[in-house]
């Protein structure tokens, strides 16, 4: 596995630990539907939370407004809709982004709730 893939998986593990510690119930990891992949699907407070994880080394994190492209939003929305159909439950869906930034031997985690809205 390439180094960036390994680092990305480590970022997802850090994000999962963060979410669990924050009271989220993790439902699925790396959920795939057609061309879409959702990093984390979680639940908390009657919300189904679709989480995109972005892992970077210090100094390489883009402006959060540019992290998720319109194409990515469309794919995540499609996957979320499919998951909701499978789940057959009535939950409100929220789209979050978690950034995991490696700074020397430390990881800084930031959680952006309602990071974007589906259209």
CSV table of C-alpha atoms in Angstrom, one decimal:
chain,number,residue,atom,x,y,z
A,1,UNK,CA,0.0,0.0,0.0
A,2,UNK,CA,1.4,3.4,-0.9
A,3,UNK,CA,2.5,5.7,1.9
A,4,UNK,CA,-0.4,8.2,1.3
A,5,UNK,CA,-2.9,5.3,1.5
A,6,UNK,CA,-1.4,4.1,4.8
A,7,UNK,CA,-1.4,7.7,6.2
A,8,UNK,CA,-5.0,8.1,5.1
A,9,UNK,CA,-6.1,4.9,6.9
A,10,UNK,CA,-4.3,6.1,10.0
A,11,UNK,CA,-6.2,9.4,9.7
A,12,UNK,CA,-9.5,7.5,9.5
A,13,UNK,CA,-8.5,5.4,12.6
A,14,UNK,CA,-7.8,8.7,14.5
A,15,UNK,CA,-11.1,10.1,13.3
A,16,UNK,CA,-13.0,7.0,14.4
A,17,UNK,CA,-11.4,7.2,17.9
A,18,UNK,CA,-12.3,10.9,18.1
A,19,UNK,CA,-15.9,10.2,17.1
A,20,UNK,CA,-16.3,7.4,19.6
A,21,UNK,CA,-14.9,9.5,22.4
A,22,UNK,CA,-17.4,12.2,21.4
A,23,UNK,CA,-20.4,9.8,21.8
A,24,UNK,CA,-20.9,8.8,18.2
A,25,UNK,CA,-21.9,5.2,17.3
A,26,UNK,CA,-19.9,4.1,14.3
A,27,UNK,CA,-22.1,2.2,11.8
A,28,UNK,CA,-19.9,1.7,8.7
A,29,UNK,CA,-16.4,2.3,7.6
A,30,UNK,CA,-15.5,2.8,3.9
A,31,UNK,CA,-19.1,2.3,2.7
A,32,UNK,CA,-19.2,1.9,-1.0
A,33,UNK,CA,-22.0,2.5,-3.5
A,34,UNK,CA,-21.3,2.6,-7.2
A,35,UNK,CA,-18.4,5.2,-7.6
A,36,UNK,CA,-18.9,6.7,-4.1
A,37,UNK,CA,-17.1,5.9,-0.9
A,38,UNK,CA,-18.0,7.3,2.5
A,39,UNK,CA,-15.1,7.2,5.0
A,40,UNK,CA,-17.3,6.9,8.1
A,41,UNK,CA,-21.0,6.6,8.7
A,42,UNK,CA,-22.0,7.3,12.3
A,43,UNK,CA,-25.1,8.1,14.4
A,44,UNK,CA,-25.6,10.5,17.2
A,45,UNK,CA,-28.7,12.3,18.5
A,46,UNK,CA,-31.0,11.0,15.8
A,47,UNK,CA,-28.7,12.1,13.1
A,48,UNK,CA,-27.0,9.9,10.5
A,49,UNK,CA,-23.6,11.5,10.0
A,50,UNK,CA,-21.7,11.1,6.8
A,51,UNK,CA,-18.1,11.9,7.6
A,52,UNK,CA,-15.3,12.7,5.1
A,53,UNK,CA,-11.9,12.4,6.6
A,54,UNK,CA,-9.0,14.5,5.2
A,55,UNK,CA,-5.5,13.6,6.5
A,56,UNK,CA,-2.5,15.9,5.9
A,57,UNK,CA,0.9,16.7,7.2
A,58,UNK,CA,1.2,20.1,8.8
A,59,UNK,CA,1.3,22.9,6.2
A,60,UNK,CA,-0.5,20.9,3.5
A,61,UNK,CA,-4.2,21.3,4.5
A,62,UNK,CA,-6.3,23.2,1.9
A,63,UNK,CA,-8.9,25.7,2.9
A,64,UNK,CA,-11.8,23.6,4.1
A,65,UNK,CA,-14.1,25.3,1.5
A,66,UNK,CA,-12.0,23.6,-1.2
A,67,UNK,CA,-11.6,20.2,0.3
A,68,UNK,CA,-14.9,18.8,-0.9
A,69,UNK,CA,-15.7,19.3,-4.6
A,70,UNK,CA,-19.3,19.5,-6.0
A,71,UNK,CA,-18.6,16.1,-7.6
A,72,UNK,CA,-17.6,14.6,-4.3
A,73,UNK,CA,-20.8,16.1,-2.6
A,74,UNK,CA,-22.9,14.5,-5.3
A,75,UNK,CA,-21.2,11.1,-4.8
A,76,UNK,CA,-21.5,11.3,-1.0
A,77,UNK,CA,-25.2,12.3,-1.2
A,78,UNK,CA,-25.9,9.4,-3.6
A,79,UNK,CA,-24.2,7.0,-1.2
A,80,UNK,CA,-26.0,8.5,1.8
A,81,UNK,CA,-29.4,8.1,0.1
A,82,UNK,CA,-28.6,4.5,-0.8
A,83,UNK,CA,-27.5,3.7,2.8
A,84,UNK,CA,-30.7,5.3,4.2
A,85,UNK,CA,-32.8,3.1,1.9
A,86,UNK,CA,-30.9,0.0,3.1
A,87,UNK,CA,-31.3,1.2,6.7
A,88,UNK,CA,-35.0,1.9,6.4
A,89,UNK,CA,-35.0,4.3,9.4
A,90,UNK,CA,-36.1,7.9,9.6
A,91,UNK,CA,-33.0,9.9,10.5
A,92,UNK,CA,-31.9,13.4,9.5
A,93,UNK,CA,-28.6,13.2,7.5
A,94,UNK,CA,-25.7,15.5,8.2
A,95,UNK,CA,-22.4,15.8,6.3
A,96,UNK,CA,-19.3,16.4,8.4
A,97,UNK,CA,-15.6,16.8,7.6
A,98,UNK,CA,-12.9,15.7,10.0
A,99,UNK,CA,-9.3,16.9,9.4
A,100,UNK,CA,-6.4,15.0,10.8
A,101,UNK,CA,-3.2,17.0,10.7
A,102,UNK,CA,0.1,15.4,11.6
A,103,UNK,CA,2.5,17.8,13.4
A,104,UNK,CA,5.7,16.0,14.2
A,105,UNK,CA,4.5,13.1,16.4
A,106,UNK,CA,1.2,14.6,17.3
A,107,UNK,CA,-2.1,14.6,15.5
A,108,UNK,CA,-4.5,17.6,15.5
A,109,UNK,CA,-8.1,16.7,14.9
A,110,UNK,CA,-10.8,19.2,13.9
A,111,UNK,CA,-14.4,18.3,13.4
A,112,UNK,CA,-16.6,20.5,11.1
A,113,UNK,CA,-20.2,19.6,11.6
A,114,UNK,CA,-22.6,20.5,8.8
A,115,UNK,CA,-19.5,21.1,6.6
A,116,UNK,CA,-21.6,21.2,3.5
A,117,UNK,CA,-25.1,20.6,2.4
A,118,UNK,CA,-26.3,18.3,-0.3
A,119,UNK,CA,-28.0,19.7,-3.3
